[in-house]
Each structure stands twice: as structure tokens, then as C-alpha cells.
Coordinates of C-alpha atoms in Angstrom, one line a residue:
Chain Q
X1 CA 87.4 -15.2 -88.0
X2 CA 89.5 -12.7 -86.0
X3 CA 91.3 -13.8 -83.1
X4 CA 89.3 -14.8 -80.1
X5 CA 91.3 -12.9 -77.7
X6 CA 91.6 -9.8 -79.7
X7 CA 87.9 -9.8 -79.8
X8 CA 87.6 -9.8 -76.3
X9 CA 90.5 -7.4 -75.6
X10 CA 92.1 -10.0 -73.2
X11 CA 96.2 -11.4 -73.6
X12 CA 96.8 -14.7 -74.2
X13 CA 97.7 -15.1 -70.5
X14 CA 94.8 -14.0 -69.3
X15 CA 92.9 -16.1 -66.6
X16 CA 89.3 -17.4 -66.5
X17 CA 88.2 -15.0 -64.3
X18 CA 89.4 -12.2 -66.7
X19 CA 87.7 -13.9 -69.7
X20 CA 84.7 -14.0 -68.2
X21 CA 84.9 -10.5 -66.8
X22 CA 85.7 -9.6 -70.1
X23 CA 83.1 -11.1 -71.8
X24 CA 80.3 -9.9 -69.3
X25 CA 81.4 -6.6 -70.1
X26 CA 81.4 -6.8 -73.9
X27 CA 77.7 -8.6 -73.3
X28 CA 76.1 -6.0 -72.1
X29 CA 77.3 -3.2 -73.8
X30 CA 76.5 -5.0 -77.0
X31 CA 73.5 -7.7 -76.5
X32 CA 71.8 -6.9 -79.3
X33 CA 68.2 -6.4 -76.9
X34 CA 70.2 -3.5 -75.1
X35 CA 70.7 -2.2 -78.9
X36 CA 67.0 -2.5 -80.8
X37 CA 68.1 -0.2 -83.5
X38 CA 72.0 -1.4 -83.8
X39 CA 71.9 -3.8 -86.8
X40 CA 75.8 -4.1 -85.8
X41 CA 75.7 -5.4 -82.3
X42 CA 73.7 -8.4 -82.7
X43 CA 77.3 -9.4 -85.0
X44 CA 79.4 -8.4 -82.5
X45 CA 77.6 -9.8 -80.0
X46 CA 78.1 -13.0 -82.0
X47 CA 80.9 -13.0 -82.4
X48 CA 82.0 -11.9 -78.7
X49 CA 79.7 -15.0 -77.8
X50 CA 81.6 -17.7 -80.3
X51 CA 84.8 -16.3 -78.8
X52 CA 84.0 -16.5 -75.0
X53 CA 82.5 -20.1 -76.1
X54 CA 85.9 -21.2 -77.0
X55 CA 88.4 -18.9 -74.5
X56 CA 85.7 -20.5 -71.7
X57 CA 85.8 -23.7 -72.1
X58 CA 89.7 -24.9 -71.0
X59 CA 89.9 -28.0 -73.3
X60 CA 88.8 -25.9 -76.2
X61 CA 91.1 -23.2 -75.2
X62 CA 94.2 -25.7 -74.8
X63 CA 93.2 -27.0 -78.4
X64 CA 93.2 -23.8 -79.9
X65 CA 96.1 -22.3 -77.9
X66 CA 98.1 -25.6 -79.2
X67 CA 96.5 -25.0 -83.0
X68 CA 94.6 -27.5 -82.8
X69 CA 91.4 -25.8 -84.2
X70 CA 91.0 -22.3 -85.4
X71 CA 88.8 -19.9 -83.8
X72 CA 85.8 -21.1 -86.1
X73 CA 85.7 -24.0 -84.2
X74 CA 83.5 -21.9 -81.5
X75 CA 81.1 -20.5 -83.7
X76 CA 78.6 -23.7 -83.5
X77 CA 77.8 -21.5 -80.1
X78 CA 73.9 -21.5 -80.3
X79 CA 73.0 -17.6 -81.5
X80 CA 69.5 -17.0 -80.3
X81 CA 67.5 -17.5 -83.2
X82 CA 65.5 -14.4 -83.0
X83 CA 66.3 -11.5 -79.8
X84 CA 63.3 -10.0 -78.4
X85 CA 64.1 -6.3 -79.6
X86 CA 62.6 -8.6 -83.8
X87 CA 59.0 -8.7 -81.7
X88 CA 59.3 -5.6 -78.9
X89 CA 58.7 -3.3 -82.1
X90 CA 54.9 -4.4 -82.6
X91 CA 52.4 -3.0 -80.9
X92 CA 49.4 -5.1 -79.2
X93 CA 51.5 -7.3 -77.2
X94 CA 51.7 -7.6 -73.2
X95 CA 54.9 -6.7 -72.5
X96 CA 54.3 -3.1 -74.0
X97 CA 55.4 -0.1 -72.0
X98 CA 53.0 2.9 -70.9
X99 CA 53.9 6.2 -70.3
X100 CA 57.3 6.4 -71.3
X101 CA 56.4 9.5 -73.1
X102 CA 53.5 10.9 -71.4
X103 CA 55.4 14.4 -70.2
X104 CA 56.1 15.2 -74.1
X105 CA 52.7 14.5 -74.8
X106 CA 51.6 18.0 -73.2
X107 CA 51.7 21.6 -75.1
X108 CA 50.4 22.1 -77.7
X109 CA 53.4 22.1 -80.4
X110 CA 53.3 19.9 -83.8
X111 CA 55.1 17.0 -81.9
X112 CA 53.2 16.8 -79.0
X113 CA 50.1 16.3 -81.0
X114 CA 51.5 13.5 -82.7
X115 CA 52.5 11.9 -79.9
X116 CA 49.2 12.4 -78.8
X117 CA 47.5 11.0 -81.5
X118 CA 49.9 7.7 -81.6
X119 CA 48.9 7.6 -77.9
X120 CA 45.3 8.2 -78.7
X121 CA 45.5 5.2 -81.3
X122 CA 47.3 2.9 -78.9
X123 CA 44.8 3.5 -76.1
X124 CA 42.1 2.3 -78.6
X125 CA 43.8 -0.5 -79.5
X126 CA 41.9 -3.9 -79.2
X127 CA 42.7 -6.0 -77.1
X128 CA 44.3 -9.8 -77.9
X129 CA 41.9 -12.2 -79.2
X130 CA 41.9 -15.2 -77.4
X131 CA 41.8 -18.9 -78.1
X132 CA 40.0 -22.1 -76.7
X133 CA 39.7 -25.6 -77.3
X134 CA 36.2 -26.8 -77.3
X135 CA 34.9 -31.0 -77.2
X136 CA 31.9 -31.2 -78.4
X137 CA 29.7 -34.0 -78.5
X138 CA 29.2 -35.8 -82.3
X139 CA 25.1 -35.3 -81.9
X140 CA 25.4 -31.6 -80.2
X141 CA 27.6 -30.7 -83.5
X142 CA 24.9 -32.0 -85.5
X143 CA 22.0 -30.4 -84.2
X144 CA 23.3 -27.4 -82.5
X145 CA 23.4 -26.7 -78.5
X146 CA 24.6 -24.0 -75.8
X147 CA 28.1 -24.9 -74.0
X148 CA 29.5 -22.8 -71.1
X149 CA 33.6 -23.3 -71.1
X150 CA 35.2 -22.9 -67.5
X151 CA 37.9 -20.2 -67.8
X152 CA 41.4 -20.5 -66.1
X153 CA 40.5 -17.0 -64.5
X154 CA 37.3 -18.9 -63.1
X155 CA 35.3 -17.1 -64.9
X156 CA 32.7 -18.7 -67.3
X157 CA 31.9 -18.7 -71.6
X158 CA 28.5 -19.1 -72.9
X159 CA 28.9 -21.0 -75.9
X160 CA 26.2 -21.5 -78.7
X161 CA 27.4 -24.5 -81.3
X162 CA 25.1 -23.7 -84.2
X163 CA 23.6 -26.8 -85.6
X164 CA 26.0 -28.5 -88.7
X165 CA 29.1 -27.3 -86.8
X166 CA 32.1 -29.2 -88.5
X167 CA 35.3 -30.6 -86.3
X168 CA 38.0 -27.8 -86.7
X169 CA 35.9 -25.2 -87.2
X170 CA 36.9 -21.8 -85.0
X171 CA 33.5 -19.8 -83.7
X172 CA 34.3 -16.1 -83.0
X173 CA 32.8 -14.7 -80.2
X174 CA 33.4 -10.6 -80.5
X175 CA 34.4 -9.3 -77.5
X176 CA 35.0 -12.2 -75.3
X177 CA 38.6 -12.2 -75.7
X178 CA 41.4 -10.0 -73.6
X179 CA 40.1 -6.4 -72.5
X180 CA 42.2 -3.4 -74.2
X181 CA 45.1 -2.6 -72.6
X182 CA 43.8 1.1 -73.2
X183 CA 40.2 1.5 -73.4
X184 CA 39.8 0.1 -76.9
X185 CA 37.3 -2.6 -77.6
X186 CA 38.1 -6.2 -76.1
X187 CA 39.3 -8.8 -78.4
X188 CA 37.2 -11.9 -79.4
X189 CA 37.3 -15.5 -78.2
X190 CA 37.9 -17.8 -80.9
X191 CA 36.7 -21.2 -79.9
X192 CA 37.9 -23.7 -81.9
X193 CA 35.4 -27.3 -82.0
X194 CA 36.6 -30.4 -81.4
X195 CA 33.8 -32.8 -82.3
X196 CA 34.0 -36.4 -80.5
X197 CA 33.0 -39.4 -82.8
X198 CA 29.7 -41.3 -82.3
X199 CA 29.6 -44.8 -81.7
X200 CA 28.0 -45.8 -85.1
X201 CA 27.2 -42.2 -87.0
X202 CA 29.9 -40.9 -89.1
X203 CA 29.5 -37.1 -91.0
X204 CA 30.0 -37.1 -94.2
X205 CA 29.7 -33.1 -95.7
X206 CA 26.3 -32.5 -94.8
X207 CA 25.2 -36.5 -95.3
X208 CA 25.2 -38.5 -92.1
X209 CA 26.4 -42.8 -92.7
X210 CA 25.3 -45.4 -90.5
X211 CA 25.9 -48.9 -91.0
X212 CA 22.8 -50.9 -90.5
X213 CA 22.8 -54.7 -90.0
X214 CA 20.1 -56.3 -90.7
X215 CA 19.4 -60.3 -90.4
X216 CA 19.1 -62.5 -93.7
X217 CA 15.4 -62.8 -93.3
X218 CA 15.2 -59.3 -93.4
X219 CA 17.4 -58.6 -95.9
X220 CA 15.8 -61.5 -98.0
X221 CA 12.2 -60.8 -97.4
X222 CA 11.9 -57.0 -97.1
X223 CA 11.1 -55.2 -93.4
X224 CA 10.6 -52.1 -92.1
X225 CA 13.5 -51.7 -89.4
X226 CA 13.6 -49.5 -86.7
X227 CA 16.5 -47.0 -87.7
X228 CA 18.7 -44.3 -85.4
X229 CA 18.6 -40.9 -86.9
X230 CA 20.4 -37.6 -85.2
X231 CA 16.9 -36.9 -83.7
X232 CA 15.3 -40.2 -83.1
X233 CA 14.4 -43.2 -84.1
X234 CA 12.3 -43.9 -87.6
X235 CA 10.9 -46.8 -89.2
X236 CA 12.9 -47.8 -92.3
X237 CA 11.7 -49.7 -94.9
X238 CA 14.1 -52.4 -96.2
X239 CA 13.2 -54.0 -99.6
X240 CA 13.3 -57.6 -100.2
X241 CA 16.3 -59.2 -101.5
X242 CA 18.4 -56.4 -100.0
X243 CA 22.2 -56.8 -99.9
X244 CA 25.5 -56.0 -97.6
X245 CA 26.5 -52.5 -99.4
X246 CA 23.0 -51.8 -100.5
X247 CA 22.5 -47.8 -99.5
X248 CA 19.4 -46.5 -98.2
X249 CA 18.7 -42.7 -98.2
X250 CA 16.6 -40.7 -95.3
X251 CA 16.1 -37.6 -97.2
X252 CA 16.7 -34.7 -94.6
X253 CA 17.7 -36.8 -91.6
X254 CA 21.4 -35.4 -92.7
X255 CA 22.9 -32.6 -91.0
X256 CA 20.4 -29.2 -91.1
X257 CA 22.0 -26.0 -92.2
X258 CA 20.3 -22.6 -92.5
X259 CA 20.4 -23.4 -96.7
X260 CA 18.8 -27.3 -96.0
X261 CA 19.5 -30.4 -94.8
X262 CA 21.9 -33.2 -95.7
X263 CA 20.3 -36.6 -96.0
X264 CA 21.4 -39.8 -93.4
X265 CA 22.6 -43.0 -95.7
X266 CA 22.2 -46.0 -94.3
X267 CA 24.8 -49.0 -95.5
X268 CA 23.2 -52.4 -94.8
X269 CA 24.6 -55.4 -93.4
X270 CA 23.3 -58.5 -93.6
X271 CA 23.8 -60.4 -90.6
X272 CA 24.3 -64.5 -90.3
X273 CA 22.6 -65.5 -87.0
X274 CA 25.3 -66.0 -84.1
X275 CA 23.5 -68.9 -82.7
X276 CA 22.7 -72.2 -84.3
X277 CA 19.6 -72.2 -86.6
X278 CA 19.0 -76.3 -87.2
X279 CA 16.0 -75.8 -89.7
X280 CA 18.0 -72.9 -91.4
X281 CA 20.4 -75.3 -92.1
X282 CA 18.0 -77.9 -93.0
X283 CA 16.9 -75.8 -95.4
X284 CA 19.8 -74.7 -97.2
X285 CA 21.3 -78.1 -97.2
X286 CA 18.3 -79.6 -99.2
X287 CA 17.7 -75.9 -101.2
X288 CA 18.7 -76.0 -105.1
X289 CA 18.5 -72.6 -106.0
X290 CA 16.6 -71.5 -108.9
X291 CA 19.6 -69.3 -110.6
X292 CA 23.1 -69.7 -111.4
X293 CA 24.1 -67.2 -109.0
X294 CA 27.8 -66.4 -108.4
X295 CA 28.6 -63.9 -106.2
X296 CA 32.4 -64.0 -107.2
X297 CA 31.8 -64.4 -110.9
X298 CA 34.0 -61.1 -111.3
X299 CA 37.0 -61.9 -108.9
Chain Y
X1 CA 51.2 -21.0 -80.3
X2 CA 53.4 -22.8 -78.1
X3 CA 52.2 -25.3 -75.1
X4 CA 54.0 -25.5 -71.5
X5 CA 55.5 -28.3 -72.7
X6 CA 57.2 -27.3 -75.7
X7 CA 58.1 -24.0 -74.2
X8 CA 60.1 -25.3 -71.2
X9 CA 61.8 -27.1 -73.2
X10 CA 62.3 -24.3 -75.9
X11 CA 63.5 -22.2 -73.3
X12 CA 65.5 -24.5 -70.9
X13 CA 63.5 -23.8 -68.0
X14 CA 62.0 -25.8 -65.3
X15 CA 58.0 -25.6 -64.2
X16 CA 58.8 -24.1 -60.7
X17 CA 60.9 -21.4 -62.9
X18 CA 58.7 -20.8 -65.2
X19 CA 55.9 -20.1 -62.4
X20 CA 58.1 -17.6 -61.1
X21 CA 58.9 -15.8 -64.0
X22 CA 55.2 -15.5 -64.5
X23 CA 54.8 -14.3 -60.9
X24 CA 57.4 -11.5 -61.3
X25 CA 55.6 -10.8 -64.9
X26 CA 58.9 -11.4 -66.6
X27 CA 56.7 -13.4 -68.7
X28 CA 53.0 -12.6 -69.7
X29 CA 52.0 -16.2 -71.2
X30 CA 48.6 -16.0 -73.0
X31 CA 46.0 -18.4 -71.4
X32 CA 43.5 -21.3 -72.9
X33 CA 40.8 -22.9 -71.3
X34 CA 43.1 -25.6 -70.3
X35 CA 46.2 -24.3 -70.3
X36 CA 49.1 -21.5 -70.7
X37 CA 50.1 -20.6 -74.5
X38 CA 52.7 -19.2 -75.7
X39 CA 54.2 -17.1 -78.7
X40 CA 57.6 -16.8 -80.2
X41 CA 58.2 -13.8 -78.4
X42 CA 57.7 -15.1 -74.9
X43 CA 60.6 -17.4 -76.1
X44 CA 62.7 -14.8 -77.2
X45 CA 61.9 -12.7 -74.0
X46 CA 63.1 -16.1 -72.1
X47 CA 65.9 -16.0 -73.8
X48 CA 67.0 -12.6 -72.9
X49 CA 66.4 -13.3 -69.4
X50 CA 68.8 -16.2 -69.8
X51 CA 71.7 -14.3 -71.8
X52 CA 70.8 -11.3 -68.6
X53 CA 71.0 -13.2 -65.8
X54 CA 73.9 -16.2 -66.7
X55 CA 75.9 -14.1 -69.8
X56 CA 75.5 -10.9 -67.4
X57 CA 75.5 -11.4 -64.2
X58 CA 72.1 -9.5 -63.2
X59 CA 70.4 -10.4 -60.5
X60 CA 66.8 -11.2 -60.0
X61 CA 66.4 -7.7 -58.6
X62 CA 67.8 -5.9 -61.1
X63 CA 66.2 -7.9 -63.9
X64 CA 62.9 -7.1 -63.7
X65 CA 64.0 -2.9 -63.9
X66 CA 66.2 -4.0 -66.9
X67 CA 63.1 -5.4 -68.3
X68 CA 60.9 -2.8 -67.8
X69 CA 62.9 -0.2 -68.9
X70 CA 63.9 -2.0 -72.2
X71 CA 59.7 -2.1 -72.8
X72 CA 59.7 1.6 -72.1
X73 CA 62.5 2.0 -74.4
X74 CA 60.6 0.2 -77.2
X75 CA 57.3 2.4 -76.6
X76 CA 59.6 5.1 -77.1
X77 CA 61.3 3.6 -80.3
X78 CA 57.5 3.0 -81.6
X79 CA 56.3 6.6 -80.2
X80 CA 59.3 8.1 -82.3
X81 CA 58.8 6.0 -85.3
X82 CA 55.3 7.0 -85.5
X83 CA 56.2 10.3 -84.8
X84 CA 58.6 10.9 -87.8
X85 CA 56.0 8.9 -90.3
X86 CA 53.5 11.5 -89.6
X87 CA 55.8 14.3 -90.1
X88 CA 56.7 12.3 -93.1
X89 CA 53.3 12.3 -94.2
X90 CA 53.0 15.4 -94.1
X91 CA 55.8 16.8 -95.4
X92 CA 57.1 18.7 -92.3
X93 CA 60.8 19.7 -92.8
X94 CA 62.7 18.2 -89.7
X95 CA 62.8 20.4 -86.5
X96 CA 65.8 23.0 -87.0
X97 CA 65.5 22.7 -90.7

């Protein structure tokens, strides 16, 4: 690296006033946002900026004026990592300028009819989609409903979750996003779900879980049980000497789609009573059963 | 995108700062139902604000004309670019050619 004060055209005597006038000057005539199409400056500027970091600072001066370090020793000043001229170029964004061109625009010669058409294409130029973040409750995902979403603005979004929506998913609503900055169309609102769990469904694909818990003299003697679905209640029939883990299918009480309908599965659970059950435990006390069953026979 | 959060952090800046920048339209932060957003090039835009007003010296009335006149400049650099693809296109020889 060349020579810090070389590179800012200041002596070795110089002051820190005069380093930092210096400096400011070499800044702005070579920041590389004052020069979008210099591929040099953003370098110099660099390497202006390492030296001033090092000239600037009076310990790091002393160090370097005693040889202490070299002038590399600046260069961990932090570059910016991209300058605003890398994204000024595109077109579409909010910061663009307007009518910086406009007076060539007129005549009718071969250049003023291309800046008129480039004009032309950027008044038609869509404007910026934009995004929300919508919660959606686990049941309205499942069978579909209408959500309005507040706007900072104040204003308001209609929002219809078709039935089957999965968490994540974005819904595009053409034309609800940012009006052109010309008088091209507006962009779209892209409305991304966020579905809340339910207390005991789960989603599974297009299957809906549940676990089910059932009491032993259910499980043991068959029932038909009173079972949550997304849209209501039916009455499930449990067959006798059901187990924990046993799974029992609702055919189409799954999530509905426009090509069919999922199916709910419903894990059972056997349940022990909570309270005390003396002729339960009469029972089993004095009950030999009439198999060699052994539930662990394959731990 | 970037949240508040990340970006004043990203782009050493306080939240009363920030709302001024916004105010003068130094910055034009997208907006979500909930909150601001931002994009890599409102953080480079920051930056040049920063290296403008503390590696420079302008002041807060000079910055926003330095900023608009660099956006003009770019619709320029675009208009011209465009200008000389098209000509390109179609084969025009350069004016004075």
C-alpha cells in the first residue's frame, strides 16, 4: 500500500485539521456514489478512506509515524459493502428520479423518440408488490374464510383464505399492492399465511390427526364416541378391544380441496380412570386372564 | 427484507433518526401490515447519507438536493443506457458518424 500521506496529498507535518480537510476533499470528489459509472473511484475511495483511518486516529498515526505498523494496518477500515450507485441503476424502485430528461424528450429526432419510448415504458411500469403477514386461525385455514387486514395507511384488505390453505403459503392479490409510480398497473399484495395451531387437531398434508382418549371400558367393549371434526361433531364408532395407537379413519372429514378431501385420523388413547374405581380393582385383583398376553414380549 | 430492528442496527442509526430520515424522504422504507421493511438498498442509501454527512461535511440542507440530484443523475444514466441499446438494436451508426 502506498504511503498514507502521499495518498492524501498532505506532509508528514501536517495537522489534524489539514488531514481531515484533506480527506473531506478527496471524499467527495471520489465517493464512489458521486461516480456511478467510475469503476476506479470506489478504489480510490478506499484507499483514501484506509489512509484517513490511520492519519486520523493519533495513536495509530504515532505507531505508524514510529514504524510501528505499515500503512496496511488501516485497511480493516469497514468499506461499505455495496454503495447505492450497485442498486440506483434498476428501475422500479422509490427513490427513482422523474423528469430529468423531459426537455430532450420533445422534437421529433431519432433520440427523442427513444427517450420517449424508455419514458413511455417507465410510466407503465407496475408498481411494487407488496407483502403482509397474515394469522390465521388452524380451523379458518381448514375450511376457508374472508379476513380484512388493517393497513398501516389505515386503509383496509379483504382477504379470502380458500379452504385447505397450508401455513407459509403466499396468496396474491393482483392489484392490491403499491400504485405505479407512472400510470402503469398497481402491484399485487402478497399475503403470506401464518396458521395458528389448534388445541388438539394437527394437519397432516390433506389428513387431519386428533388424538382421541377413550376410557378402558370403551376401549374394551366397543362404543360409539362422540368425535370433533373441522365442522362438527360426529358419532364414532370404536370397536371392542380397541388399543392406545389403534387409528381410526373419518373418510372426508380431512382437509377439502377443489380435487377432494383429505380424511381426519383419529389415534386412540385408552384412558385409566383418575379417580379410585374399588370394584375395578376388585376385579382385576381376582381376574386370571384367559391368554398368555404379554404386552412387552418384544422389548 | 429487512425489519426496523435489523436495519438500525445495520445502519447505525437511532429510531428518532430514522423517523426523520423518512420524514425528509431520504429514505422510502416499504411498509407491512405491521411494520416498516426494508431492502438492501435502503441500507446502502443509509450509508451514503452517513459517508455525506460525517465523511463530508453536508449538512442536513444540502443533503436532501445532493440526494435528489444523484436519483436524477441515475434516471439519466438509465435514460442514456436505454438510449444507446436501442440505437444498438437497430443498428444506428453513432450521432456524427
Amino acid at each position: 500500500m502506498r504511503d498514507p500521506y502521499e495518498i492524501l496529498g498532505v506532509a508528514k507535518t501536517a495537522t489534524a485539521d489539514d488531514i481531515r480537510k484533506a480527506y473531506r476533499k478527496l471524499a467527495k470528489k471520489l465517493h464512489p456514489d458521486l461516480n456511478p459509472g467510475d469503476k476506479r473511484a470506489e478504489e480510490q475511495f478506499k484507499e483514501v478512506a484506509a489512509a484517513n483511518d490511520l492519519l486520523s486516529d493519533p495513536d495509530k498515526r504515532r505507531r505508524f509515524d514510529a514504524g510501528e505498523i505499515d500503512a496496511s494496518g488501516a485497511e480493516k477500515a469497514p468499506p461499505n459493502a455495496r454503495y447505492y450507485r450497485d442498486y440506483a441503476g434498476e428501475s422500479g424502485h422509490p427513490y427513482e428520479g422523474h423528469g430529468a430528461y423531459g426537455d430532450f424528450a420533445q422534437g421529433d429526432d431519432m433520440f427523442a423518440e427513444l427517450l420517449r419510448r424508455a419514458a413511455e415504458q417507465a410510466r407503465r411500469r407496475p408498481g411494487a408488490d407488496l407483502h403482509y403477514e397474515l394469522q390465521v386461525e388452524f380451523l379458518d385455514a381448514v375450511n376457508g374464510a374472508t379476513r380484512t387486514i388493517t393497513l398501516p395507511g389505515g386503509g383496509t384488505l379483504q382477504v379470502t383464505i380458500p379452504s385447505g390453505v397450508e401455513d407459509g403459503q403466499i396468496l396474491r392479490l393482483r392489484g392490491k399492492g403499491a400504485p405505479s409510480p407512472g400510470e402503469g398497473e398497481p402491484g399485487d399484495a402478497l399475503v403470506q399465511i401464518v396458521v395458528r395451531p389448534h388445541r388438539f387437531f394437527t394437519r397432516e398434508g390433506d389428513n387431519i390427526l386428533i388424538d382421541l382418549p377413550v376410557t378402558v371400558k370403551e376401549a374394551a367393549l366397543g362404543a360409539e364416541v362422540r368425535t370433533p371434526t373441522t365442522t362438527g361433531s360426529v358419532m364414532l364408532r370404536i370397536p371392542k378391544r380397541s388399543n392406545t395407537g389403534d387409528m381410526l379413519r373419518l373418510r372426508g372429514k380431512g382437509v377439502k380441496k377443489r380435487d377432494g378431501a383429505g380424511d381426519e385420523l383419529v389415534k386412540l388413547k385408552v384412558m385409566m380412570p383418575t379417580e379410585a374405581e374399588p370394584e375395578l380393582e376388585t376385579f382385576l385383583a381376582n381376574w386370571t386372564p384367559a391368554s398368555q398376553y404379554d404386552p412387552r414380549k418384544d422389548l | 427484507m429487512i425489519t426496523e430492528r435489523e436495519f438500525l442496527q445495520r445502519a447505525r442509526l437511532d429510531r428518532a433518526t430514522l423517523s426523520i430520515w423518512i420524514e425528509e424522504e431520504w429514505l422510502i422504507p416499504g411498509r407491512t401490515a405491521h411494520e416498516l421493511a426494508f431492502t438492501d438498498m435502503d441500507l446502502a442509501r443509509a450509508n451514503l447519507i452517513h459517508d455525506l454527512k460525517d465523511k463530508m461535511g453536508v449538512n442536513d440542507e444540502g443533503l436532501g438536493v445532493i440526494l435528489h440530484l444523484i436519483d436524477q443523475m441515475h434516471a439519466l444514466r438509465r435514460a442514456l443506457a436505454d438510449t444507446l441499446n436501442s440505437a444498438r438494436e437497430r443498428r444506428i451508426p453513432p450521432a456524427g458518424g
